[in-house]
GROMACS .gro file of C-alpha atoms in nm:
model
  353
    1UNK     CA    1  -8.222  15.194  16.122
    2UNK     CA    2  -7.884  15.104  16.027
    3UNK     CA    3  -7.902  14.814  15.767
    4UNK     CA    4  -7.565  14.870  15.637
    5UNK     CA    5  -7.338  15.061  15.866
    6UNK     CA    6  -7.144  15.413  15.826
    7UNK     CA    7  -7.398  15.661  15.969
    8UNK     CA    8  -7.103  15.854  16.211
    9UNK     CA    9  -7.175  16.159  16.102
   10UNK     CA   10  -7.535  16.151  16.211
   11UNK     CA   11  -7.403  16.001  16.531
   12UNK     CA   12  -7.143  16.296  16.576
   13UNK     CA   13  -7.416  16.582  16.524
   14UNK     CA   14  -7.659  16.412  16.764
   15UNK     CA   15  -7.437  16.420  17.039
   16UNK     CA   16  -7.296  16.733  16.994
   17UNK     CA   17  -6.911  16.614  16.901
   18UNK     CA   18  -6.663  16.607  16.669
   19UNK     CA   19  -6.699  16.341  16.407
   20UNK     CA   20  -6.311  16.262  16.476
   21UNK     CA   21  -6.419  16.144  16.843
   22UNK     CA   22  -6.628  15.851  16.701
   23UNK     CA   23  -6.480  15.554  16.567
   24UNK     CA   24  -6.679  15.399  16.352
   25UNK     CA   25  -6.660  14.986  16.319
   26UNK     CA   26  -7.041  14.962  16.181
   27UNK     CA   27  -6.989  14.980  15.832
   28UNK     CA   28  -6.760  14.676  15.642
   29UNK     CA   29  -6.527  14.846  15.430
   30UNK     CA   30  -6.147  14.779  15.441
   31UNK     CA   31  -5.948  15.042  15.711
   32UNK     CA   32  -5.670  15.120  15.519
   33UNK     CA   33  -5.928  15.314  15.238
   34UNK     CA   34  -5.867  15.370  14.893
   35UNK     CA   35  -5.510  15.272  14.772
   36UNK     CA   36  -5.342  15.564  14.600
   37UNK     CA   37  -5.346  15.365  14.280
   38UNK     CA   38  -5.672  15.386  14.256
   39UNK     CA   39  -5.704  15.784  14.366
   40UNK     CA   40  -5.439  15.830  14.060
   41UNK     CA   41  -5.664  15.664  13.809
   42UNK     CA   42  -6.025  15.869  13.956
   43UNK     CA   43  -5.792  16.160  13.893
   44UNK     CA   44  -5.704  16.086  13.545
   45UNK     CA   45  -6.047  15.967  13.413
   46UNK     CA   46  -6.241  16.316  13.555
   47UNK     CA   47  -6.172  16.455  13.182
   48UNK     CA   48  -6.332  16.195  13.051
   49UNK     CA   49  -6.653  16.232  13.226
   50UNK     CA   50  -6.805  16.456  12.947
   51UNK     CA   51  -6.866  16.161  12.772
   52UNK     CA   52  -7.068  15.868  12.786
   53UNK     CA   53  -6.954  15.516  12.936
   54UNK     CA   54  -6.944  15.253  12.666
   55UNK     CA   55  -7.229  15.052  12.677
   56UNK     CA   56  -7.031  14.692  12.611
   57UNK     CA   57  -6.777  14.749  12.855
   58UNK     CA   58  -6.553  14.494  12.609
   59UNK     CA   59  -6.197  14.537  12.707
   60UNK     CA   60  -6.307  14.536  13.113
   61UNK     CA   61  -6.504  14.284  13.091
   62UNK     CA   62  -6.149  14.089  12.873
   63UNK     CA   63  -5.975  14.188  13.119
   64UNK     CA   64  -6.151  14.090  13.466
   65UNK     CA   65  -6.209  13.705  13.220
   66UNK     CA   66  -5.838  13.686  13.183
   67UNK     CA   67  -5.808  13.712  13.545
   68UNK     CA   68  -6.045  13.454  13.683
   69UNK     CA   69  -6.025  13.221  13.348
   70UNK     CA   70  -6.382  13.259  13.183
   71UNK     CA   71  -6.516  13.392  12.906
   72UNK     CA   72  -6.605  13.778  12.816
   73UNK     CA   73  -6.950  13.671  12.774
   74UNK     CA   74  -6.969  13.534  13.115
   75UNK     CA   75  -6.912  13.852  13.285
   76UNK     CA   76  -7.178  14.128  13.362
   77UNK     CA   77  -7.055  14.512  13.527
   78UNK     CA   78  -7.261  14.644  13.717
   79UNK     CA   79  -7.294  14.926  13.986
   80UNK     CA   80  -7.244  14.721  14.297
   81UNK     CA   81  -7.359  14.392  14.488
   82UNK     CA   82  -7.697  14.485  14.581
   83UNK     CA   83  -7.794  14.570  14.265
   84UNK     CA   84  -7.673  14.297  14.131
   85UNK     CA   85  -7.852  14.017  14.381
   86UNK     CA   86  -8.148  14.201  14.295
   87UNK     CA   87  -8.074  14.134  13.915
   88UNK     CA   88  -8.017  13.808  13.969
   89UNK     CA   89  -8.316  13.723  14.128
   90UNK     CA   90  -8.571  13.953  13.847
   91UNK     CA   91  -8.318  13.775  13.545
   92UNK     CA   92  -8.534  13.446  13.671
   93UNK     CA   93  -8.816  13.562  13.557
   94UNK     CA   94  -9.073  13.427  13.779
   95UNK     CA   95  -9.187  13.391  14.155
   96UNK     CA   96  -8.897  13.168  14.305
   97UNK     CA   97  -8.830  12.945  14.637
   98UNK     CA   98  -8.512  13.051  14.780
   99UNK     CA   99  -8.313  12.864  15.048
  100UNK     CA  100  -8.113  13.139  15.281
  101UNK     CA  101  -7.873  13.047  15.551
  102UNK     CA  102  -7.905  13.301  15.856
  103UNK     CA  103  -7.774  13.484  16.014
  104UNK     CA  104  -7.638  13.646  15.699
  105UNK     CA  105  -7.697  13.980  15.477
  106UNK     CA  106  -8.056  14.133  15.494
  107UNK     CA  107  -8.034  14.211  15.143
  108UNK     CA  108  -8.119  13.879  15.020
  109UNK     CA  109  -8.467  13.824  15.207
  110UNK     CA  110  -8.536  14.174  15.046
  111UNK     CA  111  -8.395  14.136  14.692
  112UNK     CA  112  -8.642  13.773  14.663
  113UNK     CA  113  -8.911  13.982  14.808
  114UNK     CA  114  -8.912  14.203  14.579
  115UNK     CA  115  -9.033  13.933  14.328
  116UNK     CA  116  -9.385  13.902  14.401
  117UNK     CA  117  -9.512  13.545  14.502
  118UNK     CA  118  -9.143  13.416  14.603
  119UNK     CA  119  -9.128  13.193  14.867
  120UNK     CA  120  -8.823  13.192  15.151
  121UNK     CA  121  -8.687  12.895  15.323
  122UNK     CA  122  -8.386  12.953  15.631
  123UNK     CA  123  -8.121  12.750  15.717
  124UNK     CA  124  -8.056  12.821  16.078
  125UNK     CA  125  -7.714  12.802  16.176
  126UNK     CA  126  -7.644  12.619  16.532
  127UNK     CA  127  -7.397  12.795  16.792
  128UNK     CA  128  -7.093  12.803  16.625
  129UNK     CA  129  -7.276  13.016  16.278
  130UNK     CA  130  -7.153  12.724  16.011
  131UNK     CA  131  -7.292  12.626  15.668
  132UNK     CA  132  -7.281  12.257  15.766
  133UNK     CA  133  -7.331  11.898  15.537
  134UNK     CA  134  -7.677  11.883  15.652
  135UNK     CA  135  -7.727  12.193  15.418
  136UNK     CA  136  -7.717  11.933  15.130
  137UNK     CA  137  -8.067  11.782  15.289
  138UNK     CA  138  -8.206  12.138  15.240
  139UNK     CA  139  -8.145  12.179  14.891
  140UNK     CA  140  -8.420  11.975  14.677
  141UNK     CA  141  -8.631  12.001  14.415
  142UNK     CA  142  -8.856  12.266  14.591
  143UNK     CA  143  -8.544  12.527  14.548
  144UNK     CA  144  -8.487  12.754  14.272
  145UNK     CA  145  -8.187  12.936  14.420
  146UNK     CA  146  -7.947  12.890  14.714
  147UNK     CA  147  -7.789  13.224  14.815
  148UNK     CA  148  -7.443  13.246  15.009
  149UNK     CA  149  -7.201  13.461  15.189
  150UNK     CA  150  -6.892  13.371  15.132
  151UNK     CA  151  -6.688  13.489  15.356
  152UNK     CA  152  -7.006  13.560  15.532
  153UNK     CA  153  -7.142  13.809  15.686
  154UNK     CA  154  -7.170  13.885  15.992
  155UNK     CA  155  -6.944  13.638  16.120
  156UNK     CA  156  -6.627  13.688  15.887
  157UNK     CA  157  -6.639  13.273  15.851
  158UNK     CA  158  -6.505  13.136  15.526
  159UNK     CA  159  -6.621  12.810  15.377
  160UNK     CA  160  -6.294  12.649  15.149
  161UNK     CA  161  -6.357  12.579  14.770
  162UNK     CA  162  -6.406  12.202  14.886
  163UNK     CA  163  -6.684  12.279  15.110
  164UNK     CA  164  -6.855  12.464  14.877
  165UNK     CA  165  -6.777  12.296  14.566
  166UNK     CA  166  -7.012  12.062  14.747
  167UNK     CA  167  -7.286  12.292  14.780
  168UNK     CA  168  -7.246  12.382  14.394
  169UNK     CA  169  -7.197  12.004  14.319
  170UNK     CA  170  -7.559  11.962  14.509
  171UNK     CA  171  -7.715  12.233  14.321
  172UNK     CA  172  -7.619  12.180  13.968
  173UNK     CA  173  -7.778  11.803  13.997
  174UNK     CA  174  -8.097  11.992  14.075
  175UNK     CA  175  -8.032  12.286  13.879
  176UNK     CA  176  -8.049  12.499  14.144
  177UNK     CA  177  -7.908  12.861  14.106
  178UNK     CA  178  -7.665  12.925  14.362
  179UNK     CA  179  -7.536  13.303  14.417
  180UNK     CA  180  -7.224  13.322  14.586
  181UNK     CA  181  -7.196  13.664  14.735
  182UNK     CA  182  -6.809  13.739  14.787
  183UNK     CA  183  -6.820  14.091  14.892
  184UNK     CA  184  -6.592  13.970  15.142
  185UNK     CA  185  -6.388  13.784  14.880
  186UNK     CA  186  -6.086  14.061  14.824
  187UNK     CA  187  -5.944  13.969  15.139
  188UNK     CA  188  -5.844  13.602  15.122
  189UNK     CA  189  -5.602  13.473  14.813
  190UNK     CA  190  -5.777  13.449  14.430
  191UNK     CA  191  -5.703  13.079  14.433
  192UNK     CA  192  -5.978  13.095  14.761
  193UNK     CA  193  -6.255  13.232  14.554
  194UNK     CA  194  -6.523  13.093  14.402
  195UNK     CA  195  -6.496  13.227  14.075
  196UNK     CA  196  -6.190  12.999  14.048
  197UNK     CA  197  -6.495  12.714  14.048
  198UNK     CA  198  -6.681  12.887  13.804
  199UNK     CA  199  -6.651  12.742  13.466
  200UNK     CA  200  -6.745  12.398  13.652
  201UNK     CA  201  -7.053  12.460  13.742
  202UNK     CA  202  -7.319  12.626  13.480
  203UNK     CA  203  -7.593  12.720  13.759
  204UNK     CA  204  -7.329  12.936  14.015
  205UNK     CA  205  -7.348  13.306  13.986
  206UNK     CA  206  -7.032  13.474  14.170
  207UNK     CA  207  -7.132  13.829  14.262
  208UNK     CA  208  -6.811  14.052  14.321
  209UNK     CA  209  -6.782  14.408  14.458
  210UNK     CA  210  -6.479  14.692  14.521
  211UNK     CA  211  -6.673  14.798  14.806
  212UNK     CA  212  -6.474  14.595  15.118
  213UNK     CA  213  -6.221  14.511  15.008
  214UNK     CA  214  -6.079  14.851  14.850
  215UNK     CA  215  -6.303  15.090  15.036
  216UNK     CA  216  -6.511  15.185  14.780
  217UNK     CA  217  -6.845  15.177  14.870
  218UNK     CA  218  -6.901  15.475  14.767
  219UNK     CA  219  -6.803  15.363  14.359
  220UNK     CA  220  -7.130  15.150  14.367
  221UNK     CA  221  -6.877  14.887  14.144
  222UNK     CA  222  -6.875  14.530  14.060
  223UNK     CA  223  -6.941  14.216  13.857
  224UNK     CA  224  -7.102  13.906  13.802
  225UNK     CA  225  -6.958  13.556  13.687
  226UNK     CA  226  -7.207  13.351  13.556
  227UNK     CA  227  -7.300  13.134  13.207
  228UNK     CA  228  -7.342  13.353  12.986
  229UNK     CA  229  -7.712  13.232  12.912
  230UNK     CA  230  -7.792  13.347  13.237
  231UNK     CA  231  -7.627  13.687  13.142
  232UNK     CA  232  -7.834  13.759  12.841
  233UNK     CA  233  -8.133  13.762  13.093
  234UNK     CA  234  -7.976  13.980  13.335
  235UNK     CA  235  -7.925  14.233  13.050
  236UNK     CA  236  -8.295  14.221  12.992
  237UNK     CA  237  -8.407  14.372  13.360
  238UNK     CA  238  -8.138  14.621  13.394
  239UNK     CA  239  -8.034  14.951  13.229
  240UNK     CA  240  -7.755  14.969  12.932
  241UNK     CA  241  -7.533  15.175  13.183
  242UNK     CA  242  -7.462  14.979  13.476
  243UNK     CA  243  -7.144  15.070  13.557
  244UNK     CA  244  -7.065  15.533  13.560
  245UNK     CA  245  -6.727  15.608  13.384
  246UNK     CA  246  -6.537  15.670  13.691
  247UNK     CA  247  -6.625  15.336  13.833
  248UNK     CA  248  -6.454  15.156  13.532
  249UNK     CA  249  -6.184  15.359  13.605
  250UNK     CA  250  -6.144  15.231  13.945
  251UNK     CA  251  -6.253  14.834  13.805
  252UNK     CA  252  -5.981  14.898  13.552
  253UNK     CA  253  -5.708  15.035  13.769
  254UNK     CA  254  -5.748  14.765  14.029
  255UNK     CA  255  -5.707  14.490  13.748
  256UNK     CA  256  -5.424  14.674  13.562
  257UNK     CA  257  -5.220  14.648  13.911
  258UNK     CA  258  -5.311  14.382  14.055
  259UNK     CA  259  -5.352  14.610  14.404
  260UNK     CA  260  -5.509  14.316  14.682
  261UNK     CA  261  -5.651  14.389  15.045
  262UNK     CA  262  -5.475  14.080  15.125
  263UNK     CA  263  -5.170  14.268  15.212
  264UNK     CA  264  -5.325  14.386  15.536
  265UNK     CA  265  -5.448  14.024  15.629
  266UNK     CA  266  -5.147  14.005  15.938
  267UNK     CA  267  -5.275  14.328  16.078
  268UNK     CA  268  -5.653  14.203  16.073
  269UNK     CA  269  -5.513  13.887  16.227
  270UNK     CA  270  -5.320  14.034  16.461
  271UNK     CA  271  -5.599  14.269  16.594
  272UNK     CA  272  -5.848  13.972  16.612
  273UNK     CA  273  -5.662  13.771  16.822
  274UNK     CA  274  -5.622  14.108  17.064
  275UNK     CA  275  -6.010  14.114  17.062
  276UNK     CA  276  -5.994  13.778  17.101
  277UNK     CA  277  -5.783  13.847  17.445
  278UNK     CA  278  -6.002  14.163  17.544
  279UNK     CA  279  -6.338  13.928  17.556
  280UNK     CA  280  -6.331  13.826  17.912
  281UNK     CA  281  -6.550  13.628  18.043
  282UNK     CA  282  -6.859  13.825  17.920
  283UNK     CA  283  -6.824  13.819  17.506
  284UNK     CA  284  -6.733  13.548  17.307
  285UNK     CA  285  -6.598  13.599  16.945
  286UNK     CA  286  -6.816  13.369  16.660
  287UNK     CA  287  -6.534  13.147  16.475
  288UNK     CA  288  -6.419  13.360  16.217
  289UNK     CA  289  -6.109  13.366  15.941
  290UNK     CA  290  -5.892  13.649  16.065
  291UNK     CA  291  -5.765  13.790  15.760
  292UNK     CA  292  -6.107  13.878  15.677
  293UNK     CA  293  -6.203  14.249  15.903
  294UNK     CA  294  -6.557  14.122  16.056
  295UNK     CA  295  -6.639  13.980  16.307
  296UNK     CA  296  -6.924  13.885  16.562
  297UNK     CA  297  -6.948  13.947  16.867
  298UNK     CA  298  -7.210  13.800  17.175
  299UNK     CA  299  -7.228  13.912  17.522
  300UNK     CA  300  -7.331  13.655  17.733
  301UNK     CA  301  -7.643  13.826  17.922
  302UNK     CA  302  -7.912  13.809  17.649
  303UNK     CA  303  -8.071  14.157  17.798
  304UNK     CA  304  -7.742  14.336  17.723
  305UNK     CA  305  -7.801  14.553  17.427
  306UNK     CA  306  -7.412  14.550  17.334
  307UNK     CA  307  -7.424  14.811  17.028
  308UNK     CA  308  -7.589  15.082  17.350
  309UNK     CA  309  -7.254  14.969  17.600
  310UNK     CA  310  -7.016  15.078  17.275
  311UNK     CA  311  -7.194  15.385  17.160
  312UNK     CA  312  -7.176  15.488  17.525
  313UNK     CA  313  -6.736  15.454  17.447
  314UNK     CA  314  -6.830  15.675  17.112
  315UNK     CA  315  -6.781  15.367  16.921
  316UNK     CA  316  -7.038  15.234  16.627
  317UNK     CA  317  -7.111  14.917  16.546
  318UNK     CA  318  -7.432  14.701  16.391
  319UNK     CA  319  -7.666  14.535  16.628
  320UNK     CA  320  -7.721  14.165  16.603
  321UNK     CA  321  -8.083  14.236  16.604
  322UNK     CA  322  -8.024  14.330  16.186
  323UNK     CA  323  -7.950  13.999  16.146
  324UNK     CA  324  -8.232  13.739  16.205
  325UNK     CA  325  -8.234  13.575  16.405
  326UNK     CA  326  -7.953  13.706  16.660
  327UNK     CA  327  -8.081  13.949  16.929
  328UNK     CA  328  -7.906  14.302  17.075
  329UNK     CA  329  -7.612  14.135  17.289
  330UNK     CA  330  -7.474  14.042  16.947
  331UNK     CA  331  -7.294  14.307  16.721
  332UNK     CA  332  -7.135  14.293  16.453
  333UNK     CA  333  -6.757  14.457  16.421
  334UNK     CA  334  -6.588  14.566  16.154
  335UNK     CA  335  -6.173  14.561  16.262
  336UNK     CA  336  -6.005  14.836  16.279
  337UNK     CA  337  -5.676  14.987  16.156
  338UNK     CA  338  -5.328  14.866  16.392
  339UNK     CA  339  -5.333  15.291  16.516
  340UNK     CA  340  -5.738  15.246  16.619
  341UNK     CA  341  -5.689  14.899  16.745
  342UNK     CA  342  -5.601  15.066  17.123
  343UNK     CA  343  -5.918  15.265  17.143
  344UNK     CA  344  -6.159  14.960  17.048
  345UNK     CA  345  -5.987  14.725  17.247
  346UNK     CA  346  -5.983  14.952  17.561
  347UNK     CA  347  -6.382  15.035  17.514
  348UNK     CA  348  -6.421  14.630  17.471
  349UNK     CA  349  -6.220  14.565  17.803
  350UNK     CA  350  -6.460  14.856  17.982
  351UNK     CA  351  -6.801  14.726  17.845
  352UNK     CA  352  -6.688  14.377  17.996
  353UNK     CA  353  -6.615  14.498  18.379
   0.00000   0.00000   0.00000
């Protein structure tokens, strides 16, 4: 099963082709790949591999709180998102009730089930996939942490800081931890994120990776931006090296210049709205920001499986049916480059007929 995406070299061997024949939109990292700033700085730092990372991490974790305007001690490294919603979760140290909009990421029913005795709650968005006011009824006293995609995933939807300063507002009057997962994050404007609402609100944990945004899911890189009470516990349930040398490399080189995935926010936009076009009558595109590269897509005969129609066009995507509680006439797209944009849109228009 494909939970998160990028399996087309399996794909390629089992049906006997080249892996350059498949295009594959399954897994969410940026098109464009790893900016050459970054593949300067991996090459530097491979000297420096005979020794061991330092444990403290001090002058990254100065630098990445100079750039979103917190404090040192409110910043934890770590290798990746996942990892770190799991921390989150054991740093609580008990059984917990969490509230989970869905459809979203299946990594947050699993990282709450790994506490034993926690408790899950869902907030079901309607037609149109939204985090809407009525969330604020859902959050009570029987929650001990609301977790969020922001922008989410799978519909590549992105709530503003007003919407969710809301949320936050709602939760910090209950104390309610609220984890703001903005894997997504890299590829709207800084001033968009919620880290920028951080020191506000002492019970909102902003969990950032390098994975999307700068194709490096492969780096296992990221960070957390929480109080820095709440970071002292996280140290306590995970390792003393969190984060390999050549990841703080890449963590480093990103924040030394400044390199954003928001550059290629007219091409996503662009290739959306061509999607957008290729629908037909037959799929229908979720509401989605189009600078961000996701999207979802629903054909409108529930007994299509629409990830089987696109695999027959050598094209990979994730089925709907990973994300509870859509079924297999949704999938979920990652965009592609402007030069792959013909090929997708061509298969889209044929799956349609």
């Amino acid at each position: 099963v494909m939970i998160h995406g990028g399996d087309a070299l399996a794909f390629a061997r089992e049906k006997k082709i080249d892996v350059g024949e498949v295009l594959d939109f399954s897994a969410n990292i940026n098109p464009y790949g790893i900016h050459p700033t970054i593949v300067r700085a991996l090459q530097e730092e491979i000297t420096h591999l005979v020794h061991y990372p330092d444990v403290r991490y001090q002058r990254l974790r100065e630098d990445i709180a100079k750039k979103v305007k917190v404090q040192p001690q409110e910043v934890f490294l770590a290798n990746g998102a996942v990892a770190m919603l799991y921390h989150c979760i054991q740093a609580m140290g008990r059984p917990v009730h969490a509230l989970l909009p869905v459809p979203s990421f299946l990594e947050y029913e699993r990282a709450v089930q790994a506490v034993e005795g926690s408790k899950i709650s869902y907030y079901e968005m309607d037609g149109d996939f939204q985090v809407k006011e009525d969330i604020l009824t859902q959050i009570d006293h029987n929650i001990d942490v609301f977790i969020l995609c922001n922008p989410n995933n799978p519909t590549g939807q992105v709530l503003s800081n007003e919407e969710l300063g809301r949320i936050l507002s709602r939760c910090e009057e209950l104390s309610v931890y609220a984890i703001v997962d903005e894997a997504y994050a890299d590829f709207i404007p800084r001033e968009e994120s919620a880290v920028m609402l951080g020191p506000k609100y002492n019970h909102m944990i902003s969990v950032r990776t390098f994975s999307k945004g700068f194709g490096l899911a492969g780096a296992r890189a990221g960070y957390i931006i929480t109080n820095k009470e709440l970071v002292k516990y996280i140290k306590k349930v995970s390792n003393p090296y969190m984060m390999n040398e050549m990841s703080r490399a890449i963590t480093a080189a990103i924040l030394n210049y400044d390199v954003q995935p928001v550059e290629h926010g007219t091409d996503f936009t662009i290739i959306k709205g061509a999607l957008r076009d290729a629908c037909g009558d037959k799929l229908i595109m979720a509401e989605t920001d189009d600078r961000v590269p996701i999207c979802l897509l629903r054909h409108i005969d529930e007994n299509v499986d629409l990830q089987r129609l696109l695999i027959n066009e050598n094209i990979l995507t994730c089925s709907g049916s990973e994300f509870e509680p859509l079924g297999k006439n949704f999938v979920r797209l990652r965009v592609p480059k402007i030069s792959e944009a013909g090929k997708l849109i061509q298969a889209i228009k044929k799956v349609t007929l």
